[in-house]
Short mmCIF file of C-alpha atoms and ligand atoms in Angstrom, two decimals:
data_model
loop_
_atom_site.label_atom_id
_atom_site.label_comp_id
_atom_site.label_asym_id
_atom_site.label_seq_id
_atom_site.Cartn_x
_atom_site.Cartn_y
_atom_site.Cartn_z
CA MET A 3 3.92 -28.11 4.14
CA SER A 4 3.31 -24.62 2.79
CA GLU A 5 -0.23 -24.07 1.55
CA LEU A 6 -2.56 -21.56 -0.09
CA HIS A 7 -6.33 -21.66 0.37
CA LYS A 8 -8.81 -19.62 -1.66
CA PHE A 9 -12.47 -19.15 -0.88
CA LEU A 10 -15.56 -17.15 -1.80
CA PHE A 11 -18.39 -15.94 0.37
CA ASP A 12 -21.42 -17.49 -1.29
CA GLY A 13 -23.63 -14.91 -2.95
CA LEU A 14 -21.60 -11.97 -1.64
CA PRO A 15 -19.10 -9.77 -3.52
CA VAL A 16 -16.27 -10.88 -1.23
CA ARG A 17 -13.41 -13.33 -1.65
CA GLY A 18 -10.59 -14.45 0.58
CA MET A 19 -7.28 -16.28 0.74
CA ILE A 20 -5.06 -17.68 3.45
CA VAL A 21 -1.40 -18.52 2.95
CA ARG A 22 0.74 -20.46 5.40
CA LEU A 23 4.40 -20.71 4.51
CA THR A 24 6.18 -23.27 6.66
CA ASP A 25 8.88 -25.26 4.82
CA ALA A 26 9.24 -22.51 2.18
CA TRP A 27 9.77 -19.88 4.87
CA GLN A 28 12.09 -22.05 7.00
CA GLU A 29 14.20 -22.66 3.89
CA ILE A 30 14.62 -18.90 3.34
CA LEU A 31 15.68 -18.41 6.98
CA ALA A 32 18.01 -21.42 7.00
CA ARG A 33 19.82 -20.28 3.86
CA ARG A 34 20.38 -16.86 5.40
CA ALA A 35 21.54 -18.36 8.69
CA SER A 36 24.14 -20.48 6.87
CA ASN A 37 25.55 -17.43 5.09
CA THR A 38 28.78 -16.83 7.00
CA SER A 39 29.13 -13.21 5.88
CA THR A 40 25.67 -12.11 7.09
CA GLY A 41 24.51 -14.63 9.68
CA ALA A 42 20.84 -15.15 10.55
CA TYR A 43 18.27 -12.35 10.45
CA ALA A 44 17.54 -10.58 13.72
CA PRO A 45 14.00 -11.58 14.84
CA PRO A 46 12.32 -8.25 13.91
CA VAL A 47 13.83 -8.38 10.40
CA ALA A 48 12.74 -12.00 9.99
CA GLU A 49 9.24 -10.99 11.04
CA LEU A 50 9.11 -8.15 8.51
CA LEU A 51 10.53 -10.29 5.71
CA GLY A 52 8.15 -13.15 6.53
CA GLU A 53 5.17 -10.83 6.39
CA MET A 54 6.43 -9.49 3.05
CA THR A 55 6.81 -13.02 1.66
CA ALA A 56 3.31 -14.01 2.77
CA ALA A 57 1.90 -10.77 1.32
CA ALA A 58 3.72 -11.19 -2.01
CA THR A 59 2.30 -14.72 -2.30
CA LEU A 60 -1.24 -13.50 -1.59
CA MET A 61 -0.95 -10.61 -4.05
CA GLN A 62 0.46 -12.85 -6.78
CA ALA A 63 -2.31 -15.43 -6.26
CA ASN A 64 -4.89 -12.64 -6.15
CA ILE A 65 -4.06 -11.07 -9.51
CA LYS A 66 -2.64 -14.18 -11.21
CA PHE A 67 0.03 -12.17 -12.97
CA ASN A 68 2.13 -13.91 -15.62
CA GLY A 69 5.47 -12.81 -14.25
CA ALA A 70 7.17 -12.01 -10.99
CA LEU A 71 5.45 -9.90 -8.35
CA ILE A 72 8.20 -8.18 -6.40
CA LEU A 73 7.48 -6.45 -3.13
CA GLN A 74 10.29 -4.16 -1.99
CA ILE A 75 10.79 -1.83 0.92
CA PHE A 76 13.48 0.80 0.61
CA GLY A 77 14.16 1.83 4.18
CA ASP A 78 15.77 4.90 5.67
CA GLY A 79 16.70 2.98 8.86
CA PRO A 80 18.91 -0.05 9.60
CA VAL A 81 17.03 -2.18 7.04
CA LYS A 82 18.16 -0.60 3.77
CA VAL A 83 16.20 -2.87 1.50
CA ALA A 84 13.91 -5.86 1.93
CA VAL A 85 12.65 -7.86 -1.06
CA ALA A 86 10.10 -10.63 -1.42
CA GLU A 87 9.25 -12.13 -4.79
CA ALA A 88 6.45 -14.50 -5.80
CA ARG A 89 6.21 -16.07 -9.24
CA PRO A 90 3.14 -17.45 -11.04
CA ASP A 91 3.96 -21.03 -9.93
CA LEU A 92 4.09 -19.69 -6.34
CA GLY A 93 7.86 -20.04 -6.16
CA VAL A 94 8.98 -17.52 -3.55
CA ARG A 95 12.26 -16.03 -2.42
CA ALA A 96 13.22 -13.13 -0.16
CA THR A 97 16.21 -11.25 1.17
CA ALA A 98 17.06 -8.16 3.21
CA LYS A 99 20.08 -5.94 3.58
CA VAL A 100 20.65 -4.73 7.11
CA ILE A 101 23.33 -2.25 8.14
CA GLY A 102 23.90 -1.49 11.80
CA GLU A 103 22.16 -2.55 14.98
CA LEU A 104 18.47 -2.59 15.66
CA PRO A 105 16.65 -2.94 18.97
CA PRO A 106 15.25 -6.43 19.68
CA ASP A 107 11.71 -5.04 19.82
CA ALA A 108 12.11 -2.90 16.68
CA ARG A 109 8.86 -2.12 14.88
CA LEU A 110 8.32 -1.28 11.22
CA PRO A 111 9.16 2.48 11.56
CA ASP A 112 12.33 1.70 13.60
CA MET A 113 13.57 -0.57 10.83
CA VAL A 114 12.61 1.17 7.60
CA ASN A 115 10.96 4.50 8.29
CA VAL A 116 13.00 6.39 10.87
CA GLY A 117 12.85 9.75 9.04
CA ASN A 118 9.47 8.98 7.36
CA LYS A 119 11.29 8.62 4.03
CA GLY A 120 10.95 4.85 3.64
CA ARG A 121 8.87 3.60 0.74
CA CYS A 122 7.31 0.44 -0.54
CA ALA A 123 7.37 -0.58 -4.20
CA ILE A 124 5.29 -3.25 -5.90
CA THR A 125 6.68 -4.34 -9.25
CA LEU A 126 5.03 -6.57 -11.81
CA ASP A 127 7.73 -7.93 -14.08
CA PRO A 128 6.19 -9.70 -17.11
CA LYS A 129 7.56 -13.16 -17.88
CA ASP A 130 7.84 -12.80 -21.64
CA LYS A 131 8.75 -9.17 -22.09
CA GLN A 132 8.25 -7.65 -25.51
CA PRO A 133 11.19 -5.54 -26.72
CA GLY A 134 11.01 -2.19 -24.96
CA GLN A 135 8.29 -3.36 -22.58
CA GLN A 136 8.81 -2.09 -19.05
CA ALA A 137 7.90 -3.64 -15.74
CA TYR A 138 4.97 -1.93 -14.02
CA GLN A 139 5.82 -0.38 -10.67
CA GLY A 140 3.66 1.28 -8.04
CA VAL A 141 5.25 3.08 -5.10
CA VAL A 142 3.58 4.03 -1.83
CA PRO A 143 5.02 5.81 1.23
CA LEU A 144 5.10 4.23 4.69
CA PHE A 145 2.87 6.92 6.16
CA GLY A 146 -0.88 7.46 6.25
CA ASP A 147 -3.11 10.24 4.95
CA HIS A 148 -1.95 12.65 7.63
CA GLY A 149 1.76 11.87 7.41
CA GLU A 150 1.63 9.53 10.42
CA LYS A 151 4.10 6.64 10.31
CA LEU A 152 2.32 3.34 9.70
CA GLY A 153 3.12 0.65 12.26
CA LYS A 154 2.22 -2.36 10.16
CA LEU A 155 3.07 -3.63 6.70
CA SER A 156 -0.57 -4.69 6.27
CA GLU A 157 -1.68 -1.05 6.55
CA VAL A 158 0.83 0.01 3.89
CA LEU A 159 -0.40 -2.67 1.49
CA GLN A 160 -4.11 -2.07 2.14
CA HIS A 161 -3.45 1.50 1.13
CA TYR A 162 -1.69 0.40 -2.02
CA MET A 163 -4.48 -2.03 -3.00
CA LEU A 164 -7.14 0.64 -2.53
CA GLN A 165 -5.16 3.06 -4.69
CA SER A 166 -4.12 0.67 -7.43
CA GLU A 167 -7.16 -1.60 -7.71
CA GLN A 168 -9.87 0.63 -6.27
CA LEU A 169 -10.91 -2.28 -4.11
CA ASP A 170 -11.30 -2.55 -0.37
CA THR A 171 -8.80 -5.07 0.96
CA THR A 172 -8.18 -6.35 4.45
CA LEU A 173 -4.86 -7.98 5.23
CA VAL A 174 -3.66 -9.72 8.36
CA LEU A 175 0.00 -10.75 8.31
CA ALA A 176 2.29 -12.45 10.80
CA ALA A 177 5.61 -14.28 10.85
CA ASP A 178 8.04 -15.87 13.28
CA ALA A 179 10.96 -18.27 12.96
CA ASN A 180 8.74 -21.12 11.70
CA VAL A 181 5.72 -19.71 9.92
CA ALA A 182 4.95 -16.77 7.64
CA ALA A 183 1.20 -16.42 7.16
CA GLY A 184 -1.40 -14.06 5.84
CA LEU A 185 -5.14 -13.63 5.41
CA LEU A 186 -6.52 -11.49 2.59
CA ILE A 187 -10.15 -10.43 2.24
CA GLN A 188 -11.16 -8.41 -0.79
CA ARG A 189 -14.36 -6.90 -2.09
CA LEU A 190 -15.01 -8.01 -5.63
CA PRO A 191 -15.80 -5.35 -8.21
CA VAL A 192 -19.54 -5.04 -8.74
CA LYS A 193 -20.46 -6.63 -12.03
CA GLY A 194 -23.21 -8.69 -13.54
CA GLU A 195 -25.76 -7.25 -11.16
CA GLY A 196 -29.16 -6.48 -12.64
CA ASN A 197 -28.98 -2.74 -12.23
CA LEU A 198 -25.56 -2.60 -13.89
CA GLU A 199 -26.15 -5.03 -16.73
CA GLY A 200 -25.44 -3.34 -20.02
CA SER A 201 -24.19 -0.18 -18.40
CA ALA A 202 -21.16 1.56 -19.85
CA PRO A 203 -17.77 0.60 -18.35
CA ALA A 204 -17.36 4.14 -17.01
CA ASP A 205 -20.65 3.84 -15.12
CA ARG A 206 -19.58 0.48 -13.82
CA ASP A 207 -16.25 1.89 -12.59
CA GLN A 208 -18.14 4.70 -10.95
CA ALA A 209 -20.52 2.25 -9.32
CA ASN A 210 -17.52 0.30 -8.06
CA GLU A 211 -15.81 3.37 -6.65
CA ASP A 212 -19.03 4.39 -4.95
CA GLN A 213 -18.95 1.08 -3.14
CA ILE A 214 -15.56 1.71 -1.50
CA GLY A 215 -16.01 1.44 2.24
CA ARG A 216 -19.78 1.06 1.86
CA ASN A 217 -20.52 -2.56 1.16
CA GLU A 218 -22.13 -3.96 4.32
CA ASP A 219 -21.21 -7.57 3.62
CA TYR A 220 -17.59 -6.68 2.99
CA ASN A 221 -17.44 -4.48 6.08
CA ARG A 222 -18.85 -7.22 8.31
CA ILE A 223 -16.43 -9.83 6.96
CA SER A 224 -13.53 -7.39 7.16
CA ILE A 225 -14.20 -6.77 10.86
CA LEU A 226 -14.30 -10.52 11.50
CA ALA A 227 -11.02 -10.97 9.58
CA SER A 228 -9.34 -8.15 11.49
CA SER A 229 -10.13 -9.87 14.79
CA LEU A 230 -7.68 -12.64 13.89
CA THR A 231 -4.70 -12.33 16.23
CA ARG A 232 -1.05 -12.82 15.35
CA ASP A 233 -0.91 -15.90 17.59
CA GLU A 234 -3.97 -17.47 15.99
CA LEU A 235 -2.68 -16.85 12.49
CA LEU A 236 0.71 -18.39 13.34
CA THR A 237 -0.43 -21.42 15.33
CA LEU A 238 -3.87 -22.51 14.10
CA ASP A 239 -4.48 -24.60 11.00
CA VAL A 240 -6.48 -23.08 8.16
CA GLU A 241 -9.64 -25.07 8.89
CA THR A 242 -9.74 -23.82 12.48
CA ILE A 243 -9.08 -20.22 11.47
CA LEU A 244 -11.89 -20.22 8.91
CA ARG A 245 -14.32 -21.89 11.29
CA ARG A 246 -13.54 -19.48 14.13
CA LEU A 247 -13.79 -16.35 12.02
CA PHE A 248 -16.55 -17.14 9.56
CA TRP A 249 -18.74 -19.80 11.19
CA GLU A 250 -21.84 -17.75 10.39
CA GLU A 251 -20.90 -17.19 6.73
CA LYS A 252 -21.33 -19.62 3.84
CA LEU A 253 -17.93 -20.28 2.30
CA LEU A 254 -17.21 -21.81 -1.08
CA ARG A 255 -13.80 -23.40 -0.87
CA PHE A 256 -11.36 -24.13 -3.67
CA GLU A 257 -8.95 -27.04 -3.67
CA PRO A 258 -5.99 -25.98 -1.47
CA GLN A 259 -2.67 -25.53 -3.25
CA ALA A 260 0.16 -27.36 -1.51
CA GLY A 261 3.32 -29.28 -2.39
CA MET A 262 4.83 -28.36 -5.75
CA LEU A 263 1.54 -26.71 -6.78
CA GLY A 264 1.61 -24.64 -3.63
CA PRO A 265 3.99 -21.98 -2.35
CA HIS A 266 7.58 -23.25 -2.34
CA PHE A 267 11.06 -21.81 -2.11
CA ALA A 268 12.67 -21.26 -5.52
CA CYS A 269 15.52 -19.05 -6.66
CA THR A 270 15.86 -17.95 -10.25
CA CYS A 271 19.51 -16.95 -10.09
CA GLY A 272 21.92 -18.48 -12.59
CA ARG A 273 25.43 -18.21 -13.94
CA GLU A 274 24.30 -16.28 -17.02
CA ARG A 275 22.65 -13.59 -14.87
CA VAL A 276 25.75 -13.22 -12.75
CA ALA A 277 27.85 -12.95 -15.92
CA ASN A 278 25.60 -10.10 -17.07
CA MET A 279 26.10 -8.40 -13.75
CA ILE A 280 29.87 -8.66 -14.05
CA ARG A 281 29.62 -7.29 -17.59
CA GLY A 282 27.75 -4.37 -16.07
CA LEU A 283 30.67 -3.67 -13.72
CA GLY A 284 32.91 -3.02 -16.73
CA ILE A 285 36.15 -4.62 -17.76
CA GLU A 286 38.42 -2.41 -15.64
CA GLU A 287 36.59 -3.10 -12.42
CA ALA A 288 36.50 -6.83 -13.19
CA GLU A 289 40.21 -6.94 -13.98
CA GLY A 290 40.91 -5.05 -10.76
CA ILE A 291 39.11 -7.71 -8.72
CA LEU A 292 40.90 -10.50 -10.64
CA ALA A 293 44.32 -8.89 -10.00
CA GLU A 294 43.54 -8.57 -6.32
CA ARG A 295 41.85 -11.88 -5.55
CA GLY A 296 42.59 -14.24 -8.42
CA ASP A 297 38.92 -14.75 -9.29
CA ILE A 298 35.56 -13.05 -9.05
CA GLU A 299 33.18 -14.62 -6.59
CA VAL A 300 29.55 -13.53 -6.41
CA GLY A 301 27.03 -14.94 -3.96
CA CYS A 302 23.27 -14.88 -4.57
CA ASP A 303 21.60 -12.83 -1.82
CA PHE A 304 18.43 -14.92 -2.09
CA CYS A 305 19.71 -18.51 -1.98
CA GLY A 306 23.37 -18.16 -1.00
CA LYS A 307 24.69 -19.97 -4.07
CA GLN A 308 28.27 -18.94 -4.95
CA TYR A 309 29.32 -18.23 -8.51
CA ARG A 310 33.05 -18.20 -9.28
CA PHE A 311 34.63 -16.71 -12.38
CA ASP A 312 38.37 -17.10 -12.99
CA ALA A 313 40.43 -14.99 -15.41
CA VAL A 314 39.46 -17.16 -18.40
CA ASP A 315 35.73 -17.05 -17.55
CA ALA A 316 35.96 -13.28 -17.10
CA ALA A 317 37.73 -12.82 -20.42
CA GLN A 318 34.85 -14.68 -22.11
CA ILE A 319 32.30 -12.38 -20.47
CA PHE A 320 33.97 -9.37 -22.02
CA THR A 321 34.40 -10.95 -25.42
CA ALA A 322 31.44 -10.27 -27.65
CA PRO A 323 30.46 -13.30 -29.78
CA GLY A 324 31.71 -11.59 -32.93
CA ASP A 325 35.13 -10.99 -31.42
CA GLN A 326 35.80 -14.61 -30.63
CA MET A 327 38.42 -16.37 -32.66
CA PRO A 328 36.51 -18.12 -35.39
CA GLY A 329 38.87 -21.10 -35.40
CA THR A 330 42.32 -21.91 -36.58
CA ALA A 331 41.47 -22.10 -40.26
CA VAL A 332 41.17 -18.33 -40.65
CA VAL A 333 43.77 -17.36 -38.10
CA GLN A 334 46.73 -16.97 -40.37
ZN1 ZN B 425 19.88 -17.63 -5.94
#
């Protein structure tokens, strides 16, 4: 069963989280594999998408955002786009669009950053949007401070977290055909400490920024976390991982989130959304498809569900409510 574990390091400004997606991740892979037009993901793409799904879950649980957290990579290689989304109830879904062949041992740059033009976007899409309210989006490149291509998704995201939240973050991510997992360690912002009590927010922010890369406790725990291997993360249970890494630290554990309260596969597609998409195509385009094929069929990239609209359904899409015949009484 997929699970999320949160913990604190007692008395230290450091917190952590481990996610293990098993059934949720297998469901995403199985749905893709049963899609006859795409077939299953090649192993390197599955690995990337699994890491993205684990990371999106960790980031959502970390900030507790009331809306969808969408992690996207826009690639300049064979993987054109990869998307992982995590919602506040830890419902997750993911998909990738791959064009062309990729080597079996393809790494991140081979898939999405061939010409160093790939980028990663993190979008926070509020659940109950006010009129005119926009989703927040942060975009980071897939290269480091000196233009060097980054080899791991975790490095890209650590960079993003440092930029956006001004907090040191350590991420270890891994995925295969059965498990997508991640460990996140983050330094908590300094607050409530005696020397900062009553200080102005600006001073506090400054004090926090001054701590970047300098907190000894965080640095020690980060080094321990980084020693976790891909194999360990994929095969060991959470208890064993925590014991092996942090046996000298005092952990405060929260109740693990599993089952329906934990990470699970969920798709938010629906007929109304597809209808809006068809409306977006325009009436001419839609009529063209109808003339050619008899109906409009749209499949959801995330879950594979097929939506079918015949000529009558399509006519309704392009009929604004006010244009509909109000009933026989007034049709004279
Ligand atoms: Zn769907």
